[in-house]
PDB file of C-alpha atoms in Angstrom:
ATOM      1  CA  MET R  19     -20.893  11.557  18.127  1.00 56.00           C
ATOM      2  CA  ALA R  20     -21.297  10.611  21.785  1.00 79.00           C
ATOM      3  CA  ASP R  21     -18.617   8.347  23.257  1.00 92.00           C
ATOM      4  CA  ARG R  22     -21.062   5.520  24.046  1.00 91.00           C
ATOM      5  CA  GLN R  23     -22.589   5.678  20.589  1.00 94.00           C
ATOM      6  CA  GLU R  24     -19.125   5.625  19.008  1.00 95.00           C
ATOM      7  CA  GLN R  25     -18.176   2.646  21.201  1.00 96.00           C
ATOM      8  CA  VAL R  26     -21.286   0.763  20.093  1.00 97.00           C
ATOM      9  CA  LEU R  27     -20.813   1.574  16.415  1.00 98.00           C
ATOM     10  CA  ASP R  28     -17.138   0.612  16.468  1.00 97.00           C
ATOM     11  CA  ALA R  29     -18.149  -2.709  18.046  1.00 98.00           C
ATOM     12  CA  ALA R  30     -20.826  -3.126  15.367  1.00 98.00           C
ATOM     13  CA  ILE R  31     -18.201  -2.535  12.677  1.00 98.00           C
ATOM     14  CA  ARG R  32     -16.027  -5.238  14.252  1.00 97.00           C
ATOM     15  CA  VAL R  33     -18.978  -7.660  14.317  1.00 98.00           C
ATOM     16  CA  LEU R  34     -19.865  -6.850  10.724  1.00 97.00           C
ATOM     17  CA  GLY R  35     -16.268  -7.002   9.494  1.00 96.00           C
ATOM     18  CA  THR R  36     -15.410 -10.254  11.252  1.00 96.00           C
ATOM     19  CA  ARG R  37     -18.668 -12.209  11.205  1.00 96.00           C
ATOM     20  CA  GLY R  38     -20.827 -10.693   8.459  1.00 92.00           C
ATOM     21  CA  LEU R  39     -24.196  -8.992   8.288  1.00 91.00           C
ATOM     22  CA  ARG R  40     -26.255 -11.949   9.487  1.00 92.00           C
ATOM     23  CA  GLN R  41     -24.402 -11.859  12.795  1.00 96.00           C
ATOM     24  CA  LEU R  42     -24.982  -8.131  13.302  1.00 96.00           C
ATOM     25  CA  THR R  43     -27.462  -8.183  16.175  1.00 97.00           C
ATOM     26  CA  HIS R  44     -27.979  -5.871  19.114  1.00 97.00           C
ATOM     27  CA  ARG R  45     -26.870  -8.671  21.440  1.00 97.00           C
ATOM     28  CA  ALA R  46     -23.694  -9.396  19.437  1.00 98.00           C
ATOM     29  CA  VAL R  47     -22.771  -5.709  19.474  1.00 98.00           C
ATOM     30  CA  ASP R  48     -23.381  -5.455  23.233  1.00 98.00           C
ATOM     31  CA  THR R  49     -21.125  -8.455  23.773  1.00 97.00           C
ATOM     32  CA  GLU R  50     -18.420  -7.141  21.435  1.00 97.00           C
ATOM     33  CA  ALA R  51     -18.510  -3.724  23.112  1.00 97.00           C
ATOM     34  CA  GLY R  52     -18.441  -5.264  26.605  1.00 96.00           C
ATOM     35  CA  LEU R  53     -21.673  -3.493  27.513  1.00 96.00           C
ATOM     36  CA  PRO R  54     -24.744  -4.714  29.368  1.00 96.00           C
ATOM     37  CA  LEU R  55     -27.382  -6.368  27.207  1.00 96.00           C
ATOM     38  CA  GLY R  56     -29.819  -3.799  25.862  1.00 95.00           C
ATOM     39  CA  SER R  57     -27.229  -1.018  25.534  1.00 96.00           C
ATOM     40  CA  THR R  58     -27.172  -1.114  21.736  1.00 97.00           C
ATOM     41  CA  SER R  59     -30.950  -1.337  21.575  1.00 96.00           C
ATOM     42  CA  ASN R  60     -31.243   1.784  23.728  1.00 96.00           C
ATOM     43  CA  LEU R  61     -29.213   3.728  21.164  1.00 96.00           C
ATOM     44  CA  PHE R  62     -30.462   2.046  17.976  1.00 97.00           C
ATOM     45  CA  ARG R  63     -34.004   0.735  18.407  1.00 96.00           C
ATOM     46  CA  THR R  64     -34.152  -1.234  15.165  1.00 95.00           C
ATOM     47  CA  ARG R  65     -31.677  -3.207  13.112  1.00 92.00           C
ATOM     48  CA  ASP R  66     -32.128  -0.681  10.285  1.00 90.00           C
ATOM     49  CA  ALA R  67     -31.193   2.123  12.672  1.00 94.00           C
ATOM     50  CA  LEU R  68     -28.099   0.165  13.712  1.00 96.00           C
ATOM     51  CA  VAL R  69     -27.106  -0.469  10.084  1.00 93.00           C
ATOM     52  CA  ASP R  70     -27.633   3.225   9.310  1.00 92.00           C
ATOM     53  CA  GLY R  71     -25.458   4.149  12.305  1.00 94.00           C
ATOM     54  CA  VAL R  72     -22.750   1.753  11.142  1.00 95.00           C
ATOM     55  CA  LEU R  73     -22.802   3.311   7.687  1.00 93.00           C
ATOM     56  CA  ARG R  74     -22.499   6.823   9.156  1.00 91.00           C
ATOM     57  CA  ARG R  75     -19.600   5.693  11.352  1.00 95.00           C
ATOM     58  CA  LEU R  76     -17.847   3.989   8.427  1.00 93.00           C
ATOM     59  CA  VAL R  77     -18.147   7.199   6.407  1.00 87.00           C
ATOM     60  CA  GLN R  78     -16.717   9.137   9.338  1.00 90.00           C
ATOM     61  CA  VAL R  79     -13.786   6.731   9.781  1.00 90.00           C
ATOM     62  CA  GLU R  80     -12.999   6.414   6.084  1.00 86.00           C
ATOM     63  CA  THR R  81     -13.389  10.123   5.387  1.00 83.00           C
ATOM     64  CA  GLY R  82     -11.064  10.767   8.315  1.00 84.00           C
ATOM     65  CA  ALA R  83      -8.515   8.444   6.718  1.00 82.00           C
ATOM     66  CA  TRP R  84      -8.848  10.279   3.394  1.00 79.00           C
ATOM     67  CA  HIS R  85      -8.436  13.665   5.118  1.00 80.00           C
ATOM     68  CA  ALA R  86      -5.349  12.423   6.949  1.00 81.00           C
ATOM     69  CA  LEU R  87      -4.062  11.149   3.614  1.00 76.00           C
ATOM     70  CA  ALA R  88      -4.354  14.572   2.014  1.00 76.00           C
ATOM     71  CA  ALA R  89      -3.190  16.634   4.981  1.00 80.00           C
ATOM     72  CA  ASP R  90       0.537  16.296   4.285  1.00 77.00           C
ATOM     73  CA  LEU R  91       0.416  16.095   0.505  1.00 82.00           C
ATOM     74  CA  PRO R  92       2.118  18.795  -1.495  1.00 85.00           C
ATOM     75  CA  PRO R  93      -0.478  20.253  -3.908  1.00 82.00           C
ATOM     76  CA  GLY R  94      -0.365  18.733  -7.363  1.00 88.00           C
ATOM     77  CA  ASP R  95       2.180  16.027  -6.498  1.00 92.00           C
ATOM     78  CA  ALA R  96       0.779  12.881  -8.145  1.00 93.00           C
ATOM     79  CA  ALA R  97       3.793  10.778  -7.100  1.00 94.00           C
ATOM     80  CA  ALA R  98       3.354  11.686  -3.426  1.00 93.00           C
ATOM     81  CA  PHE R  99      -0.386  11.060  -3.688  1.00 92.00           C
ATOM     82  CA  THR R 100       0.275   7.638  -5.222  1.00 94.00           C
ATOM     83  CA  ALA R 101       2.737   6.699  -2.466  1.00 93.00           C
ATOM     84  CA  VAL R 102       0.471   7.818   0.356  1.00 91.00           C
ATOM     85  CA  LEU R 103      -2.589   6.142  -1.151  1.00 92.00           C
ATOM     86  CA  GLY R 104      -0.588   2.939  -1.620  1.00 95.00           C
ATOM     87  CA  HIS R 105       0.339   3.028   2.057  1.00 91.00           C
ATOM     88  CA  LEU R 106      -3.322   3.525   2.991  1.00 91.00           C
ATOM     89  CA  LEU R 107      -4.399   0.545   0.873  1.00 94.00           C
ATOM     90  CA  ARG R 108      -1.775  -1.658   2.495  1.00 95.00           C
ATOM     91  CA  ASP R 109      -3.121  -0.621   5.886  1.00 92.00           C
ATOM     92  CA  LEU R 110      -6.710  -1.275   4.800  1.00 93.00           C
ATOM     93  CA  THR R 111      -5.787  -4.803   3.714  1.00 95.00           C
ATOM     94  CA  GLY R 112      -3.814  -5.397   6.910  1.00 93.00           C
ATOM     95  CA  GLU R 113      -4.773  -3.883  10.250  1.00 91.00           C
ATOM     96  CA  GLY R 114      -7.725  -1.982   8.779  1.00 91.00           C
ATOM     97  CA  ARG R 115      -9.258  -4.929   6.944  1.00 95.00           C
ATOM     98  CA  VAL R 116     -12.240  -5.140   9.315  1.00 96.00           C
ATOM     99  CA  ILE R 117     -13.380  -1.678   8.226  1.00 95.00           C
ATOM    100  CA  VAL R 118     -13.228  -2.610   4.549  1.00 95.00           C
ATOM    101  CA  LEU R 119     -14.976  -5.939   5.112  1.00 96.00           C
ATOM    102  CA  ALA R 120     -17.735  -4.180   7.063  1.00 97.00           C
ATOM    103  CA  ARG R 121     -18.193  -1.684   4.227  1.00 94.00           C
ATOM    104  CA  TYR R 122     -18.324  -4.477   1.659  1.00 95.00           C
ATOM    105  CA  ALA R 123     -20.917  -6.335   3.740  1.00 95.00           C
ATOM    106  CA  LEU R 124     -23.096  -3.221   3.610  1.00 94.00           C
ATOM    107  CA  PHE R 125     -22.504  -2.862  -0.140  1.00 93.00           C
ATOM    108  CA  ILE R 126     -23.685  -6.415  -0.744  1.00 92.00           C
ATOM    109  CA  GLU R 127     -26.750  -5.868   1.436  1.00 90.00           C
ATOM    110  CA  ALA R 128     -27.515  -2.679  -0.489  1.00 92.00           C
ATOM    111  CA  ALA R 129     -28.024  -4.744  -3.628  1.00 92.00           C
ATOM    112  CA  PHE R 130     -31.200  -6.080  -1.994  1.00 92.00           C
ATOM    113  CA  HIS R 131     -32.323  -3.002  -0.033  1.00 89.00           C
ATOM    114  CA  PRO R 132     -32.971   0.206  -1.990  1.00 93.00           C
ATOM    115  CA  GLN R 133     -33.011   2.386   1.140  1.00 91.00           C
ATOM    116  CA  LEU R 134     -29.522   1.262   2.116  1.00 90.00           C
ATOM    117  CA  ARG R 135     -28.378   1.740  -1.484  1.00 93.00           C
ATOM    118  CA  GLU R 136     -29.698   5.309  -1.326  1.00 94.00           C
ATOM    119  CA  ARG R 137     -27.869   5.987   1.948  1.00 90.00           C
ATOM    120  CA  ILE R 138     -24.650   4.624   0.457  1.00 92.00           C
ATOM    121  CA  GLY R 139     -25.155   6.991  -2.488  1.00 93.00           C
ATOM    122  CA  VAL R 140     -25.408   9.933  -0.098  1.00 91.00           C
ATOM    123  CA  ALA R 141     -22.242   8.776   1.667  1.00 87.00           C
ATOM    124  CA  ARG R 142     -20.435   8.562  -1.672  1.00 89.00           C
ATOM    125  CA  GLN R 143     -21.504  12.132  -2.464  1.00 91.00           C
ATOM    126  CA  GLU R 144     -19.909  13.242   0.816  1.00 85.00           C
ATOM    127  CA  LEU R 145     -16.666  11.564  -0.187  1.00 85.00           C
ATOM    128  CA  GLU R 146     -16.850  13.106  -3.664  1.00 89.00           C
ATOM    129  CA  ARG R 147     -17.161  16.612  -2.163  1.00 88.00           C
ATOM    130  CA  TRP R 148     -13.721  16.052  -0.745  1.00 83.00           C
ATOM    131  CA  GLY R 149     -12.138  13.872  -3.435  1.00 88.00           C
ATOM    132  CA  VAL R 150     -13.108  15.724  -6.599  1.00 94.00           C
ATOM    133  CA  PRO R 151     -11.236  18.907  -5.579  1.00 91.00           C
ATOM    134  CA  LEU R 152      -8.229  16.748  -4.682  1.00 89.00           C
ATOM    135  CA  MET R 153      -8.236  15.266  -8.191  1.00 94.00           C
ATOM    136  CA  ALA R 154      -8.520  18.792  -9.608  1.00 95.00           C
ATOM    137  CA  SER R 155      -5.486  19.853  -7.561  1.00 92.00           C
ATOM    138  CA  LEU R 156      -3.522  17.012  -9.174  1.00 94.00           C
ATOM    139  CA  GLY R 157      -4.413  18.446 -12.599  1.00 95.00           C
ATOM    140  CA  VAL R 158      -6.931  15.803 -13.683  1.00 97.00           C
ATOM    141  CA  PRO R 159      -8.947  17.408 -16.526  1.00 97.00           C
ATOM    142  CA  ASP R 160     -12.257  15.768 -15.490  1.00 97.00           C
ATOM    143  CA  PRO R 161     -11.874  15.492 -11.705  1.00 97.00           C
ATOM    144  CA  ALA R 162     -15.310  13.965 -11.053  1.00 97.00           C
ATOM    145  CA  ALA R 163     -14.815  11.170 -13.582  1.00 97.00           C
ATOM    146  CA  GLY R 164     -11.236  10.705 -12.419  1.00 98.00           C
ATOM    147  CA  PHE R 165     -12.270  10.370  -8.804  1.00 96.00           C
ATOM    148  CA  GLY R 166     -14.932   7.830  -9.756  1.00 96.00           C
ATOM    149  CA  MET R 167     -12.326   5.772 -11.609  1.00 97.00           C
ATOM    150  CA  LEU R 168      -9.942   6.034  -8.667  1.00 97.00           C
ATOM    151  CA  LEU R 169     -12.601   4.785  -6.244  1.00 95.00           C
ATOM    152  CA  SER R 170     -13.403   1.889  -8.562  1.00 96.00           C
ATOM    153  CA  LEU R 171      -9.735   0.989  -8.831  1.00 98.00           C
ATOM    154  CA  ILE R 172      -9.311   1.188  -5.062  1.00 96.00           C
ATOM    155  CA  ASP R 173     -12.318  -1.052  -4.443  1.00 95.00           C
ATOM    156  CA  GLY R 174     -11.005  -3.574  -6.974  1.00 97.00           C
ATOM    157  CA  LEU R 175      -7.528  -3.570  -5.465  1.00 98.00           C
ATOM    158  CA  LEU R 176      -8.916  -3.939  -1.944  1.00 97.00           C
ATOM    159  CA  SER R 177     -11.349  -6.714  -2.779  1.00 95.00           C
ATOM    160  CA  ASN R 178      -8.737  -8.697  -4.710  1.00 96.00           C
ATOM    161  CA  GLN R 179      -6.149  -8.367  -1.953  1.00 97.00           C
ATOM    162  CA  LEU R 180      -8.643  -9.266   0.778  1.00 95.00           C
ATOM    163  CA  ALA R 181      -9.862 -12.299  -1.174  1.00 94.00           C
ATOM    164  CA  HIS R 182      -6.352 -13.451  -2.073  1.00 94.00           C
ATOM    165  CA  ASP R 183      -3.547 -12.177   0.143  1.00 92.00           C
ATOM    166  CA  ASP R 184      -0.817 -11.504  -2.404  1.00 94.00           C
ATOM    167  CA  PRO R 185       2.539 -10.903  -0.695  1.00 94.00           C
ATOM    168  CA  THR R 186       3.636  -8.848  -3.722  1.00 95.00           C
ATOM    169  CA  PHE R 187       0.638  -6.465  -3.418  1.00 96.00           C
ATOM    170  CA  ASP R 188       1.720  -3.252  -5.150  1.00 96.00           C
ATOM    171  CA  PRO R 189      -1.158  -0.778  -5.261  1.00 98.00           C
ATOM    172  CA  GLU R 190       1.144   2.063  -6.301  1.00 97.00           C
ATOM    173  CA  ALA R 191       1.714   0.501  -9.731  1.00 97.00           C
ATOM    174  CA  ALA R 192      -2.017   0.468 -10.549  1.00 97.00           C
ATOM    175  CA  ILE R 193      -2.688   3.881  -8.983  1.00 97.00           C
ATOM    176  CA  GLY R 194       0.266   5.436 -10.804  1.00 97.00           C
ATOM    177  CA  THR R 195      -0.884   3.960 -14.111  1.00 97.00           C
ATOM    178  CA  LEU R 196      -4.397   5.305 -13.617  1.00 98.00           C
ATOM    179  CA  LEU R 197      -3.156   8.787 -12.682  1.00 97.00           C
ATOM    180  CA  ARG R 198      -0.777   8.926 -15.634  1.00 96.00           C
ATOM    181  CA  GLY R 199      -3.673   8.012 -17.904  1.00 96.00           C
ATOM    182  CA  LEU R 200      -5.956  10.606 -16.339  1.00 96.00           C
ATOM    183  CA  LEU R 201      -3.299  13.315 -16.585  1.00 94.00           C
ATOM    184  CA  GLY R 202      -2.617  12.500 -20.243  1.00 87.00           C
TER     185      GLY R 202
END
């Protein structure tokens, strides 16, 4: 992805994650990125193109986080996976909260726009291509179903923590419980 395009999309994610979808305009992104007016429009002619670009960038950022998560994990170590994933979730509800809020804004919009819902489905398939083998390496008997449950748990944990900042947030307890159940 070109540097300027990445700069614009990162600014769009910040707009989306701090102000919501209604405020995601070409002008707002230009201002957030510190670029001359019209810069975003030159790269993304329509709002749909901008939203699609934001979704692609979110997938890139979040997939990168998942890859970094798995890079140092010993194969088959559910306890290490739980600890690292817990750390990631704490980051995503702290410094990384804008990314999660931007993704959730797109998810809500997808409920009303079938094309966006379809694009989110494609993005989820990309994540599954990476995550299902990871679940298999942990010994989960049905890795696809297990990964789906893990994603659902993660989304629930994130949304609850973002909606109500609980100082005792302990994602490892829920993740560990799920993995123990999946592993039998």
